[in-house]
Amino acid sequence: MSGRPIREAIRHKRDGGELDEADLQGFVSGVVAGSIPDYQAAAMLMAIYFQGMSDSELAALTGAMIRSGDRLNISSDQPKVDKHSTGGVGDKVSLCLAPLVASCGVTVPMMSGRGLGHTGGTLDKLESIRGLRTAFSPKEFNRIASRHGVIIAGQSDRIVPADRILYALRDSTATVSSIPLISSSIMSKKLVEGLDGLVLDIKVGSGAFMREIEDARRLTETMIGIGRAHGVATRALLTDMNQPLGREVGNANELAEAISVLRGQGPPDLTEIVRALGIAMLEMAGYEDSAGLIDRHLASGDGLKKLAEMIKAQGGDPRVVEEPGRLPQAAHTRRIRAWDTGYVTSINTRDIGLAALSLGAGRLTMKDQIDRGVGLTLSAKVGDRVTEGDVLVSLRFNQPPGADRAADLVRQAYTIGALPPDPRPLIIEECN
Ligand code: URA
């Protein structure tokens, strides 16, 4: 299969033409082999950025990206279903959802990411557990997923190498924010897992990648279309990210909050999303009474037991599920208090994410180190009534200068008004 020479392919795309499968296979193979130089790859990305992509181009690009490296082949008799979230602040859903769904008899082979900028990453949170590994060869990944029904790990260099190269080019050429490029990037890394079903949690709001519902809907439809074209049933929930999810933002404290969900003691918003996504995952796996099954496994502690099993299989200390006090803790606490009496009418979620970053809980570049014991606890959330002097947020920190900046950001993030805000649904809509 040979496509147009790269210069021709760029020109064709630039002028609004449609690339065929051979063109896109040639582009991806050439980028990975190094035969297409960065300047031509970047020009192609810019042409896609401006011209968009048709459904068949999206399917072909994603397919070529999947074929650029190893594929996972998990030997399990159980259905394999995963979840992907587009990321937000306080989003620790994967940490409790994956073991919960696995405890119901579905294999969840979850490849996850690290935090960057104002959003945290599942791997960083999980690595708060001493000794726990998230880097595995495809063989080890398969062994853990098939034996234990669940794994949460990073992507090895041999999985979708095209995405690493293209993402770095996008990052330096201002072409990240393109729905076709985002969709093919995310979907290639999920479809390589060899899934029977995929559930997407598309976050919308001030702390999300997609701030506007229309953009979130376009991203959702594009991703569902790619899943379908590759024969993987894909569903999505659009969920609100106009305030952090749960009360904890950071790393170790978020993991502790995820553990509390599996004890049946999690905050209502986080528990609601975990239940809804869990039900969708079980439905995709062909289960009847998915809601009953999820509730029974939450109440019985089976999800918690599965989390401990997963932590042990990944080399970590499973005692943290019974004793979260074993997780890293910060040395100092500072409380930010309400400056007025009234209702919390909004929380700029991005600012809360940036406050966590200032404390050292996140990173600005992939080389930065993070401090897993630091973070924020939100005592007041949107709609809560507060009296002047009440604690809004507690900052947990090790480095005082970062805490000063975080305190300013928290004060800037909260709005207190005389009237309660209109309630917003947490689950905005569901798309199949
Ligand atoms: N996350 C990804 O994996 N890829 C993108 O392009 C954007 C977010």
Short mmCIF file of C-alpha atoms and ligand atoms in Angstrom, two decimals:
data_model
loop_
_atom_site.label_atom_id
_atom_site.label_comp_id
_atom_site.label_asym_id
_atom_site.label_seq_id
_atom_site.Cartn_x
_atom_site.Cartn_y
_atom_site.Cartn_z
CA MET A 1 0.00 0.00 0.00
CA SER A 2 1.74 3.20 -1.07
CA GLY A 3 0.24 6.63 -0.65
CA ARG A 4 1.11 10.00 -2.13
CA PRO A 5 4.64 11.30 -1.59
CA ILE A 6 4.56 13.31 1.67
CA ARG A 7 4.87 16.71 -0.02
CA GLU A 8 1.88 15.87 -2.22
CA ALA A 9 -0.09 14.53 0.73
CA ILE A 10 0.52 17.77 2.70
CA ARG A 11 -0.55 19.87 -0.28
CA HIS A 12 -3.67 17.75 -0.83
CA LYS A 13 -4.70 18.07 2.83
CA ARG A 14 -3.82 21.76 2.97
CA ASP A 15 -6.18 22.38 0.06
CA GLY A 16 -9.07 20.54 1.67
CA GLY A 17 -8.67 17.15 -0.04
CA GLU A 18 -9.27 13.84 1.68
CA LEU A 19 -6.33 11.55 2.46
CA ASP A 20 -6.78 7.84 1.89
CA GLU A 21 -5.66 4.96 4.08
CA ALA A 22 -2.38 4.57 2.18
CA ASP A 23 -1.53 8.27 2.60
CA LEU A 24 -2.14 8.13 6.35
CA GLN A 25 -0.32 4.82 6.78
CA GLY A 26 2.63 6.29 4.86
CA PHE A 27 2.56 9.43 7.02
CA VAL A 28 2.52 7.55 10.34
CA SER A 29 5.09 4.93 9.24
CA GLY A 30 7.38 7.66 7.89
CA VAL A 31 7.14 9.67 11.12
CA VAL A 32 7.99 6.63 13.26
CA ALA A 33 10.81 5.47 10.95
CA GLY A 34 12.25 9.00 10.84
CA SER A 35 12.04 9.15 7.03
CA ILE A 36 9.58 12.05 7.27
CA PRO A 37 11.39 14.99 8.87
CA ASP A 38 9.77 16.95 11.71
CA TYR A 39 9.08 20.00 9.49
CA GLN A 40 6.95 17.96 7.08
CA ALA A 41 5.19 16.10 9.89
CA ALA A 42 4.43 19.43 11.59
CA ALA A 43 3.12 20.88 8.33
CA MET A 44 0.77 17.92 7.95
CA LEU A 45 -0.45 18.35 11.53
CA MET A 46 -1.14 22.03 10.86
CA ALA A 47 -3.05 21.14 7.66
CA ILE A 48 -5.17 18.67 9.68
CA TYR A 49 -5.62 21.31 12.39
CA PHE A 50 -7.18 23.71 9.88
CA GLN A 51 -8.98 21.27 7.56
CA GLY A 52 -10.25 18.70 10.10
CA MET A 53 -10.70 15.06 9.13
CA SER A 54 -13.48 12.93 7.68
CA ASP A 55 -14.68 9.80 9.49
CA SER A 56 -12.70 7.54 7.18
CA GLU A 57 -9.53 9.63 7.62
CA LEU A 58 -9.97 9.43 11.40
CA ALA A 59 -10.38 5.66 11.32
CA ALA A 60 -7.35 5.29 9.05
CA LEU A 61 -5.11 7.61 11.10
CA THR A 62 -6.06 5.86 14.34
CA GLY A 63 -5.50 2.44 12.76
CA ALA A 64 -2.05 3.44 11.50
CA MET A 65 -1.16 4.78 14.97
CA ILE A 66 -2.27 1.52 16.62
CA ARG A 67 -0.15 -0.48 14.15
CA SER A 68 2.92 1.69 14.86
CA GLY A 69 3.84 -0.46 17.86
CA ASP A 70 2.97 -3.57 19.88
CA ARG A 71 -0.64 -4.46 20.61
CA LEU A 72 -1.83 -5.92 23.86
CA ASN A 73 -3.30 -9.38 23.72
CA ILE A 74 -4.79 -10.15 27.10
CA SER A 75 -5.69 -13.78 27.49
CA SER A 76 -8.88 -13.59 29.50
CA ASP A 77 -12.22 -15.34 29.15
CA GLN A 78 -13.87 -12.31 30.71
CA PRO A 79 -15.06 -9.30 28.71
CA LYS A 80 -12.48 -6.50 28.56
CA VAL A 81 -13.82 -3.02 29.14
CA ASP A 82 -11.97 0.19 29.97
CA LYS A 83 -12.76 3.81 30.80
CA HIS A 84 -11.03 6.97 29.66
CA SER A 85 -11.48 10.40 31.20
CA THR A 86 -10.46 13.57 29.41
CA GLY A 87 -9.14 14.77 32.76
CA GLY A 88 -9.99 17.32 35.37
CA VAL A 89 -9.22 18.45 38.88
CA GLY A 90 -9.73 15.94 41.70
CA ASP A 91 -10.54 13.21 39.16
CA LYS A 92 -9.53 10.06 41.01
CA VAL A 93 -12.32 7.96 39.46
CA SER A 94 -10.04 5.36 37.79
CA LEU A 95 -8.44 4.44 41.11
CA CYS A 96 -11.70 3.12 42.53
CA LEU A 97 -13.64 2.33 39.34
CA ALA A 98 -11.12 -0.11 37.80
CA PRO A 99 -10.94 -2.45 40.83
CA LEU A 100 -14.68 -2.11 41.49
CA VAL A 101 -15.62 -3.19 37.96
CA ALA A 102 -12.94 -5.91 37.99
CA SER A 103 -14.41 -7.29 41.21
CA CYS A 104 -17.67 -7.81 39.27
CA GLY A 105 -15.95 -10.11 36.75
CA VAL A 106 -14.87 -7.75 33.96
CA THR A 107 -11.20 -7.39 32.99
CA VAL A 108 -10.04 -3.77 33.12
CA PRO A 109 -6.63 -3.39 31.41
CA MET A 110 -6.17 0.32 32.07
CA MET A 111 -3.31 2.26 30.51
CA SER A 112 -3.28 5.62 32.13
CA GLY A 113 -1.37 8.90 32.11
CA ARG A 114 0.48 11.41 34.24
CA GLY A 115 -0.59 14.88 35.28
CA LEU A 116 0.49 17.97 33.42
CA GLY A 117 -0.40 21.60 34.11
CA HIS A 118 -3.53 22.08 36.21
CA THR A 119 -4.79 18.48 35.92
CA GLY A 120 -3.50 15.53 37.90
CA GLY A 121 -2.72 12.05 36.58
CA THR A 122 -3.88 8.64 37.77
CA LEU A 123 -0.37 7.15 37.69
CA ASP A 124 1.05 9.91 39.90
CA LYS A 125 -1.72 9.35 42.45
CA LEU A 126 -1.28 5.57 42.44
CA GLU A 127 2.49 5.89 42.82
CA SER A 128 1.90 7.49 46.24
CA ILE A 129 2.01 3.85 47.38
CA ARG A 130 5.51 2.82 48.35
CA GLY A 131 7.05 0.26 45.97
CA LEU A 132 4.18 0.29 43.48
CA ARG A 133 5.23 0.00 39.84
CA THR A 134 3.36 1.41 36.87
CA ALA A 135 5.94 0.58 34.15
CA PHE A 136 5.55 -2.91 32.70
CA SER A 137 6.55 -4.69 29.52
CA PRO A 138 3.55 -5.77 27.39
CA LYS A 139 4.15 -9.34 28.63
CA GLU A 140 4.02 -8.33 32.30
CA PHE A 141 0.98 -6.11 31.64
CA ASN A 142 -0.82 -9.08 30.05
CA ARG A 143 0.13 -11.39 32.91
CA ILE A 144 -1.22 -9.06 35.62
CA ALA A 145 -4.38 -8.16 33.68
CA SER A 146 -5.24 -11.78 32.91
CA ARG A 147 -4.41 -13.11 36.39
CA HIS A 148 -5.99 -10.34 38.48
CA GLY A 149 -8.54 -8.86 36.07
CA VAL A 150 -7.16 -5.36 36.58
CA ILE A 151 -4.03 -3.29 36.15
CA ILE A 152 -3.42 0.46 36.06
CA ALA A 153 -0.15 1.15 34.31
CA GLY A 154 1.67 3.57 32.01
CA GLN A 155 2.16 3.11 28.35
CA SER A 156 5.43 1.36 27.45
CA ASP A 157 7.59 2.85 24.70
CA ARG A 158 6.51 0.02 22.44
CA ILE A 159 2.81 0.91 22.59
CA VAL A 160 1.61 3.49 20.00
CA PRO A 161 5.07 5.10 19.53
CA ALA A 162 3.55 7.29 16.80
CA ASP A 163 1.51 9.14 19.40
CA ARG A 164 4.55 10.07 21.48
CA ILE A 165 6.28 11.57 18.43
CA LEU A 166 3.19 13.31 17.06
CA TYR A 167 2.15 14.64 20.48
CA ALA A 168 5.59 16.20 21.05
CA LEU A 169 5.36 17.87 17.63
CA ARG A 170 1.82 19.08 18.34
CA ASP A 171 2.92 20.47 21.68
CA SER A 172 5.65 22.56 20.06
CA THR A 173 3.59 23.67 17.05
CA ALA A 174 0.35 24.74 18.79
CA THR A 175 -1.66 21.91 17.22
CA VAL A 176 -2.72 20.04 20.36
CA SER A 177 -6.20 21.55 20.49
CA SER A 178 -7.58 19.85 17.39
CA ILE A 179 -10.52 17.50 17.91
CA PRO A 180 -9.40 15.00 15.21
CA LEU A 181 -5.85 14.92 16.60
CA ILE A 182 -6.98 14.63 20.23
CA SER A 183 -9.49 11.90 19.35
CA SER A 184 -7.08 9.77 17.32
CA SER A 185 -4.40 10.20 20.01
CA ILE A 186 -6.65 9.07 22.86
CA MET A 187 -8.49 6.35 20.94
CA SER A 188 -5.31 4.76 19.53
CA LYS A 189 -4.03 4.30 23.09
CA LYS A 190 -7.29 2.73 24.24
CA LEU A 191 -8.06 0.56 21.20
CA VAL A 192 -4.59 -1.01 21.38
CA GLU A 193 -5.77 -2.69 24.61
CA GLY A 194 -7.92 -5.10 22.55
CA LEU A 195 -11.17 -4.11 24.28
CA ASP A 196 -14.76 -5.32 23.95
CA GLY A 197 -16.07 -1.97 25.17
CA LEU A 198 -14.94 1.50 26.14
CA VAL A 199 -16.66 4.11 28.29
CA LEU A 200 -15.58 7.74 27.96
CA ASP A 201 -15.94 10.32 30.71
CA ILE A 202 -15.85 13.62 28.86
CA LYS A 203 -15.37 16.43 31.35
CA VAL A 204 -16.91 19.82 30.64
CA GLY A 205 -16.32 23.07 32.50
CA SER A 206 -13.80 25.45 34.02
CA GLY A 207 -11.38 22.69 35.07
CA ALA A 208 -11.63 20.65 31.87
CA PHE A 209 -9.93 20.50 28.52
CA MET A 210 -13.34 21.20 26.98
CA ARG A 211 -14.90 24.26 28.55
CA GLU A 212 -17.97 24.40 26.30
CA ILE A 213 -20.61 21.72 25.93
CA GLU A 214 -20.64 22.02 22.11
CA ASP A 215 -16.90 21.25 21.92
CA ALA A 216 -17.33 18.36 24.34
CA ARG A 217 -20.14 16.95 22.18
CA ARG A 218 -18.00 17.18 19.03
CA LEU A 219 -15.11 15.42 20.78
CA THR A 220 -17.49 12.74 22.08
CA GLU A 221 -19.04 12.06 18.68
CA THR A 222 -15.63 11.90 17.04
CA MET A 223 -14.27 9.46 19.60
CA ILE A 224 -17.38 7.26 19.50
CA GLY A 225 -17.12 7.21 15.68
CA ILE A 226 -13.49 6.03 15.83
CA GLY A 227 -14.41 3.30 18.34
CA ARG A 228 -17.24 2.12 16.13
CA ALA A 229 -15.06 2.12 13.00
CA HIS A 230 -12.65 -0.17 14.84
CA GLY A 231 -15.43 -2.50 16.00
CA VAL A 232 -15.26 -1.47 19.67
CA ALA A 233 -18.55 -0.46 21.27
CA THR A 234 -17.98 2.99 22.78
CA ARG A 235 -20.26 5.02 25.06
CA ALA A 236 -19.75 8.35 26.78
CA LEU A 237 -20.94 10.32 29.76
CA LEU A 238 -20.50 14.10 29.64
CA THR A 239 -19.85 15.16 33.23
CA ASP A 240 -19.53 18.49 34.98
CA MET A 241 -16.06 19.83 35.82
CA ASN A 242 -17.09 23.26 37.09
CA GLN A 243 -15.78 22.29 40.50
CA PRO A 244 -13.27 19.67 41.63
CA LEU A 245 -14.59 16.13 41.95
CA GLY A 246 -14.77 15.05 45.59
CA ARG A 247 -13.05 17.11 48.27
CA GLU A 248 -9.40 16.17 47.82
CA VAL A 249 -7.01 17.53 45.20
CA GLY A 250 -3.41 16.28 45.12
CA ASN A 251 -2.03 12.76 44.94
CA ALA A 252 -1.90 10.66 48.13
CA ASN A 253 -4.97 12.46 49.51
CA GLU A 254 -6.88 11.69 46.29
CA LEU A 255 -5.94 8.04 46.54
CA ALA A 256 -7.19 8.00 50.15
CA GLU A 257 -10.48 9.52 48.95
CA ALA A 258 -10.78 6.87 46.21
CA ILE A 259 -10.29 4.20 48.90
CA SER A 260 -13.12 5.81 50.90
CA VAL A 261 -15.48 5.28 47.92
CA LEU A 262 -14.70 1.55 47.98
CA ARG A 263 -15.57 1.55 51.70
CA GLY A 264 -18.96 3.10 50.87
CA GLN A 265 -17.86 6.33 52.56
CA GLY A 266 -16.90 8.44 49.56
CA PRO A 267 -18.24 11.92 48.82
CA PRO A 268 -21.60 11.86 46.98
CA ASP A 269 -20.41 13.44 43.70
CA LEU A 270 -17.45 11.10 43.28
CA THR A 271 -19.54 8.07 44.23
CA GLU A 272 -22.26 9.09 41.76
CA ILE A 273 -19.81 9.25 38.86
CA VAL A 274 -18.08 6.00 39.83
CA ARG A 275 -21.48 4.24 40.00
CA ALA A 276 -22.66 5.65 36.65
CA LEU A 277 -19.45 4.73 34.83
CA GLY A 278 -19.33 1.33 36.53
CA ILE A 279 -22.91 0.57 35.46
CA ALA A 280 -22.10 1.61 31.88
CA MET A 281 -19.00 -0.62 31.86
CA LEU A 282 -20.93 -3.64 33.15
CA GLU A 283 -23.71 -3.04 30.62
CA MET A 284 -21.12 -3.00 27.86
CA ALA A 285 -19.79 -6.29 29.20
CA GLY A 286 -23.28 -7.73 28.74
CA TYR A 287 -24.39 -7.83 32.39
CA GLU A 288 -28.00 -7.48 33.46
CA ASP A 289 -28.78 -5.69 36.74
CA SER A 290 -25.53 -3.75 36.46
CA ALA A 291 -26.67 -1.18 39.03
CA GLY A 292 -27.47 -3.89 41.60
CA LEU A 293 -24.13 -5.57 40.98
CA ILE A 294 -22.15 -2.34 41.41
CA ASP A 295 -24.02 -1.49 44.62
CA ARG A 296 -23.49 -4.97 46.07
CA HIS A 297 -19.77 -4.84 45.32
CA LEU A 298 -19.49 -1.39 46.89
CA ALA A 299 -21.34 -2.54 50.01
CA SER A 300 -19.49 -5.87 50.37
CA GLY A 301 -16.02 -4.35 50.16
CA ASP A 302 -15.18 -6.59 47.16
CA GLY A 303 -13.95 -3.55 45.21
CA LEU A 304 -11.63 -2.67 48.09
CA LYS A 305 -10.26 -6.24 48.20
CA LYS A 306 -9.63 -6.09 44.46
CA LEU A 307 -7.78 -2.79 44.88
CA ALA A 308 -5.52 -4.39 47.52
CA GLU A 309 -4.91 -7.34 45.17
CA MET A 310 -4.02 -5.00 42.32
CA ILE A 311 -1.65 -2.95 44.50
CA LYS A 312 0.14 -6.15 45.60
CA ALA A 313 0.36 -7.44 42.01
CA GLN A 314 1.97 -4.12 41.03
CA GLY A 315 4.56 -4.39 43.81
CA GLY A 316 3.00 -1.92 46.26
CA ASP A 317 2.10 -2.17 49.93
CA PRO A 318 -1.58 -3.30 50.06
CA ARG A 319 -1.91 -2.29 53.72
CA VAL A 320 -2.70 1.27 52.57
CA VAL A 321 -6.29 0.24 51.81
CA GLU A 322 -6.84 -0.47 55.51
CA GLU A 323 -4.45 2.17 56.79
CA PRO A 324 -4.40 5.20 54.44
CA GLY A 325 -2.28 6.95 57.10
CA ARG A 326 0.65 5.01 55.60
CA LEU A 327 0.47 7.26 52.52
CA PRO A 328 2.80 10.31 52.33
CA GLN A 329 1.63 13.30 54.36
CA ALA A 330 2.64 16.99 54.20
CA ALA A 331 4.35 18.72 57.12
CA HIS A 332 2.20 21.88 57.31
CA THR A 333 -1.44 22.96 57.01
CA ARG A 334 -2.87 26.41 56.24
CA ARG A 335 -6.59 27.17 56.27
CA ILE A 336 -8.29 29.59 53.90
CA ARG A 337 -11.42 31.01 55.52
CA ALA A 338 -14.60 32.53 54.11
CA TRP A 339 -14.35 36.33 53.93
CA ASP A 340 -18.13 36.72 53.82
CA THR A 341 -21.34 34.99 54.79
CA GLY A 342 -23.48 33.52 52.00
CA TYR A 343 -23.32 30.68 49.48
CA VAL A 344 -20.42 29.36 47.44
CA THR A 345 -21.70 30.28 43.99
CA SER A 346 -18.75 29.08 41.90
CA ILE A 347 -15.24 27.64 42.14
CA ASN A 348 -12.88 28.30 39.26
CA THR A 349 -11.63 24.76 38.96
CA ARG A 350 -8.57 25.56 36.88
CA ASP A 351 -7.34 27.89 39.64
CA ILE A 352 -7.72 25.09 42.19
CA GLY A 353 -5.64 22.86 39.89
CA LEU A 354 -3.03 25.61 39.62
CA ALA A 355 -3.02 25.96 43.43
CA ALA A 356 -2.25 22.22 43.70
CA LEU A 357 0.54 22.76 41.17
CA SER A 358 1.99 25.61 43.30
CA LEU A 359 2.02 23.35 46.33
CA GLY A 360 4.13 20.84 44.35
CA ALA A 361 1.36 18.29 43.65
CA GLY A 362 1.68 18.67 39.87
CA ARG A 363 4.17 19.39 37.15
CA LEU A 364 4.61 21.98 34.43
CA THR A 365 6.93 19.83 32.31
CA MET A 366 7.19 16.05 32.21
CA LYS A 367 10.65 16.31 33.85
CA ASP A 368 9.37 18.03 37.04
CA GLN A 369 9.26 16.04 40.28
CA ILE A 370 6.04 16.00 42.27
CA ASP A 371 5.51 15.94 46.03
CA ARG A 372 2.87 13.27 46.66
CA GLY A 373 2.02 14.29 50.22
CA VAL A 374 0.83 17.83 49.44
CA GLY A 375 -2.59 18.97 48.26
CA LEU A 376 -5.86 20.69 49.11
CA THR A 377 -8.98 19.65 50.99
CA LEU A 378 -12.15 21.53 50.02
CA SER A 379 -14.46 21.91 53.02
CA ALA A 380 -16.94 24.02 51.03
CA LYS A 381 -18.25 23.17 47.58
CA VAL A 382 -20.60 24.94 45.19
CA GLY A 383 -24.02 25.53 46.79
CA ASP A 384 -22.75 25.19 50.38
CA ARG A 385 -23.78 27.85 52.87
CA VAL A 386 -20.78 29.42 54.61
CA THR A 387 -20.42 31.88 57.49
CA GLU A 388 -17.59 34.39 57.58
CA GLY A 389 -14.56 32.67 59.16
CA ASP A 390 -15.57 29.11 58.12
CA VAL A 391 -12.80 27.05 56.54
CA LEU A 392 -13.18 26.90 52.77
CA VAL A 393 -10.00 25.02 51.93
CA SER A 394 -7.08 23.49 53.84
CA LEU A 395 -3.71 23.58 52.11
CA ARG A 396 -1.26 20.81 53.01
CA PHE A 397 2.28 21.71 52.05
CA ASN A 398 5.99 21.29 52.63
CA GLN A 399 7.30 24.50 50.96
CA PRO A 400 5.87 27.80 52.33
CA PRO A 401 6.43 29.99 49.18
CA GLY A 402 4.26 27.68 47.08
CA ALA A 403 1.57 27.83 49.77
CA ASP A 404 1.42 31.65 49.55
CA ARG A 405 0.70 31.48 45.83
CA ALA A 406 -1.78 28.62 46.33
CA ALA A 407 -3.64 30.63 48.99
CA ASP A 408 -4.01 33.55 46.52
CA LEU A 409 -5.30 31.20 43.83
CA VAL A 410 -7.86 29.62 46.17
CA ARG A 411 -9.17 33.05 47.22
CA GLN A 412 -9.42 34.00 43.55
CA ALA A 413 -11.18 30.71 42.71
CA TYR A 414 -14.06 30.98 45.18
CA THR A 415 -17.05 33.27 44.73
CA ILE A 416 -19.38 33.82 47.68
CA GLY A 417 -22.79 35.35 46.94
CA ALA A 418 -25.99 36.15 48.77
CA LEU A 419 -28.17 33.63 46.87
CA PRO A 420 -27.63 29.93 46.30
CA PRO A 421 -26.65 29.04 42.71
CA ASP A 422 -28.96 26.98 40.52
CA PRO A 423 -28.07 23.32 40.96
CA ARG A 424 -26.19 21.79 38.03
CA PRO A 425 -26.43 18.12 37.09
CA LEU A 426 -23.19 16.23 37.62
CA ILE A 427 -23.95 13.87 34.74
CA ILE A 428 -24.94 16.19 31.95
CA GLU A 429 -25.83 13.67 29.27
CA GLU A 430 -25.08 10.21 27.98
CA CYS A 431 -24.11 9.43 24.38
CA ASN A 432 -24.10 6.04 22.70
N1 URA B 1 -4.67 13.40 25.80
C1 URA B 1 -4.08 12.60 24.87
O1 URA B 1 -3.73 11.46 25.14
N2 URA B 1 -3.88 13.12 23.64
C2 URA B 1 -4.26 14.35 23.31
O2 URA B 1 -4.06 14.73 22.18
C3 URA B 1 -4.86 15.17 24.27
C4 URA B 1 -5.07 14.67 25.52
#
